[in-house]
C-alpha positions as semicolon CSV with decimal commas, in nm:
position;residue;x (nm);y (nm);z (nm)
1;X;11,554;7,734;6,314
2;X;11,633;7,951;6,628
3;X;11,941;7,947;6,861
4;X;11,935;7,989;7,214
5;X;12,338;8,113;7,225
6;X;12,637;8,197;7,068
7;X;12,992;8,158;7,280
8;X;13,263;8,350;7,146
9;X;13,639;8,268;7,225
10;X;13,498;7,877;7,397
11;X;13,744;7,690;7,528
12;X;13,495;7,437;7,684
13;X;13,341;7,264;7,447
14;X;13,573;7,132;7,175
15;X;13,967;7,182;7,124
16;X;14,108;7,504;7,118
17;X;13,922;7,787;7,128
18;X;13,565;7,811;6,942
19;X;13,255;7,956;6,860
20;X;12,984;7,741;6,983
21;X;12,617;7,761;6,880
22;X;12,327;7,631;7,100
23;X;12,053;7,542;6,890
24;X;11,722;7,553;6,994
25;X;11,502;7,208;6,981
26;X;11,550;6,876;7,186
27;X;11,312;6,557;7,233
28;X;11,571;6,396;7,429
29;X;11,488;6,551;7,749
30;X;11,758;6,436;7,933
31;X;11,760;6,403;8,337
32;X;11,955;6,689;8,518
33;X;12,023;6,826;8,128
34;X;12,268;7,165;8,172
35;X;12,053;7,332;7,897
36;X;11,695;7,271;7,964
37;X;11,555;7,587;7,778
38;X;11,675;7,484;7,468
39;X;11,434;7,183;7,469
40;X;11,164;7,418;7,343
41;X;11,222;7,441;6,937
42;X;11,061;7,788;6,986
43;X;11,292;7,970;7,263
44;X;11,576;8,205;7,154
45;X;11,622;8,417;6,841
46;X;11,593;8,331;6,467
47;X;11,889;8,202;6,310
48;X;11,915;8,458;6,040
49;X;12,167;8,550;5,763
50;X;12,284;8,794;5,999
51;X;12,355;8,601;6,280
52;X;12,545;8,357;6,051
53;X;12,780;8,626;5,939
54;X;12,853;8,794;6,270
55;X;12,914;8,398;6,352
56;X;13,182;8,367;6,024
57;X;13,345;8,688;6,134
58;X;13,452;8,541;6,519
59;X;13,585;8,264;6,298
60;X;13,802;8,436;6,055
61;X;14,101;8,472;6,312
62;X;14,376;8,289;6,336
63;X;14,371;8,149;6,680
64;X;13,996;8,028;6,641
65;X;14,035;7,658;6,600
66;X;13,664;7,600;6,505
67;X;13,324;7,557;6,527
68;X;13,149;7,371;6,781
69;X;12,730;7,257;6,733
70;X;12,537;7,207;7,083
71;X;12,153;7,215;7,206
72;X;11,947;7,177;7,217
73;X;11,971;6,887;6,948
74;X;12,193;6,986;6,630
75;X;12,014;6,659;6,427
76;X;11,641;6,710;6,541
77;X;11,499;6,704;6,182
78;X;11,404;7,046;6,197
79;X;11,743;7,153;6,232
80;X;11,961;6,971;6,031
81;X;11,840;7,141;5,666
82;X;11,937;7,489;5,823
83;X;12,259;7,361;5,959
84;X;12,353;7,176;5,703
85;X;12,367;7,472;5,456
86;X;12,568;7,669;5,708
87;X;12,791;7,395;5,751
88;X;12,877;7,412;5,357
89;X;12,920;7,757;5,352
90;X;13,147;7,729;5,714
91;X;13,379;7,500;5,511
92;X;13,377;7,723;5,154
93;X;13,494;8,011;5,414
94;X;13,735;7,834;5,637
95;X;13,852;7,537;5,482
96;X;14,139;7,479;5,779
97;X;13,895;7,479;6,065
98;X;13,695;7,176;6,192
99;X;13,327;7,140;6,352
100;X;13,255;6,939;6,649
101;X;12,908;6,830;6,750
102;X;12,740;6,718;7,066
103;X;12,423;6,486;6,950
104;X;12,231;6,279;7,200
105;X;12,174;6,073;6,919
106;X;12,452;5,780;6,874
107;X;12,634;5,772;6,480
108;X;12,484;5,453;6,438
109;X;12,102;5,625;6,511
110;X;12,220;5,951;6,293
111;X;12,322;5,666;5,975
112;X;12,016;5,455;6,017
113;X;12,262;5,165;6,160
114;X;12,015;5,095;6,419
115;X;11,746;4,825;6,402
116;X;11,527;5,081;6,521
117;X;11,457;5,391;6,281
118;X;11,572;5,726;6,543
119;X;11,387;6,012;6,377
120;X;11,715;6,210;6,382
121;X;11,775;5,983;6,057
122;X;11,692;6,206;5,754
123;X;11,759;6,175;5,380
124;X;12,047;6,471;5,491
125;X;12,137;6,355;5,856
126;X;12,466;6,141;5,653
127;X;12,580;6,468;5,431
128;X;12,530;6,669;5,735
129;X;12,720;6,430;5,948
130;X;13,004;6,450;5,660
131;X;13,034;6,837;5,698
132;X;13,155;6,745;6,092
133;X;13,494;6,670;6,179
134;X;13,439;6,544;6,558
135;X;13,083;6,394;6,711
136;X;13,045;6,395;7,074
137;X;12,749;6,129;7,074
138;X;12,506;5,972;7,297
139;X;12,253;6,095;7,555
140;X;12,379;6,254;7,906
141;X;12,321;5,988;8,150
142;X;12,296;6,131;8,484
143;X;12,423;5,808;8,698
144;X;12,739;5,767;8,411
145;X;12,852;6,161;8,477
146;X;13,173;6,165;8,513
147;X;13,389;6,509;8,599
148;X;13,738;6,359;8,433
149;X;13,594;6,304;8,094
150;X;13,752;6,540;7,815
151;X;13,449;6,732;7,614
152;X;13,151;6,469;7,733
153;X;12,951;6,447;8,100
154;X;12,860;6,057;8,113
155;X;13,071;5,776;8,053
156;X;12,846;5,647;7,749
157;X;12,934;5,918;7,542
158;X;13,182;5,863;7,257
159;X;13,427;6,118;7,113
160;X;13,414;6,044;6,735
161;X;13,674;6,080;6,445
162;X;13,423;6,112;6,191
163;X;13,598;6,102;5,867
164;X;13,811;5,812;5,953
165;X;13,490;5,656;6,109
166;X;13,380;5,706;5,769
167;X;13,666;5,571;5,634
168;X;13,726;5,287;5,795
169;X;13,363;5,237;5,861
170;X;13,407;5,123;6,249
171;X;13,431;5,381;6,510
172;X;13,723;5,559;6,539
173;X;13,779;5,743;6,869
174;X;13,923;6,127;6,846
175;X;14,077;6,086;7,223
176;X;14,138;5,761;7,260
């Protein structure tokens, strides 16, 4: 897997203040998307051991809330085996800090919910979508952008409580 960029000390994308990762890879190809050079699975730097540890040590202070996954596309299938196993190793390290995600894919599409099979549904896409606390779902729609939405740009996106979605198994809204 590569990574187009890491952002130290976010505050932008997710609560608190973050490291994000851009991963490389997206089919969505979204109209007006912020991040267009992340489409190509191929652009940026290889996500190595290395980069993964210089990535756990912004985390280990205090003040950093979490983690937050962005693209590119965190559940292309090509990304989610390499994510997933730094996702278990984020949570054996830093058991107090949470993981957003931003997916154009929707958390019914992600847990095969859909009457249509989404490719981003993989025999891991569920155990990876257990290692995240909060999923930002749902493609950026251009003509549903909307500047006073908290953490999304279009109006169709859904801020997601994933464990009690989980739970309760109905969507449960993080800022709602």
């Amino acid at each position: 897997m590569n990574y187009a960029e890491i952002k130290y000390n976010d505050i932008a994308n997710g609560e608190g203040v973050r490291t994000s990762l851009f991963v490389s890879g997206c089919r969505h190809h979204c109209k007006n998307c912020f991040n267009q050079m992340t489409w190509d699975f191929g652009y940026g730097k290889a996500f190595t051991n290395e980069v993964q540890e210089k990535i756990f040590a912004s985390l280990e202070p205090g003040w950093i809330n979490g983690l937050s996954l962005l693209g590119g596309e965190p559940f292309e299938p090509e990304n989610q085996e390499t994510l997933l196993a730094f996702l278990k190793e984020f949570h054996r390290r830093f058991p107090k800090k949470d993981v957003w995600c931003y997916s154009g894919f929707t958390y019914e599409e992600i847990t095969g919910q859909t009457d249509k099979k989404s490719r981003c549904f993989t025999n891991i896409s569920k155990e990876l979508l257990k290692n995240i606390d909060i999923l930002v779902d749902g493609r950026y729609v251009e003509e549903l952008h909307d500047i006073r939405l908290k953490f999304r740009g279009s109006s169709n996106q859904r801020v997601i409580d994933v464990k009690q979605t989980m739970d309760k198994d109905e969507i449960v809204l993080h800022l709602e």
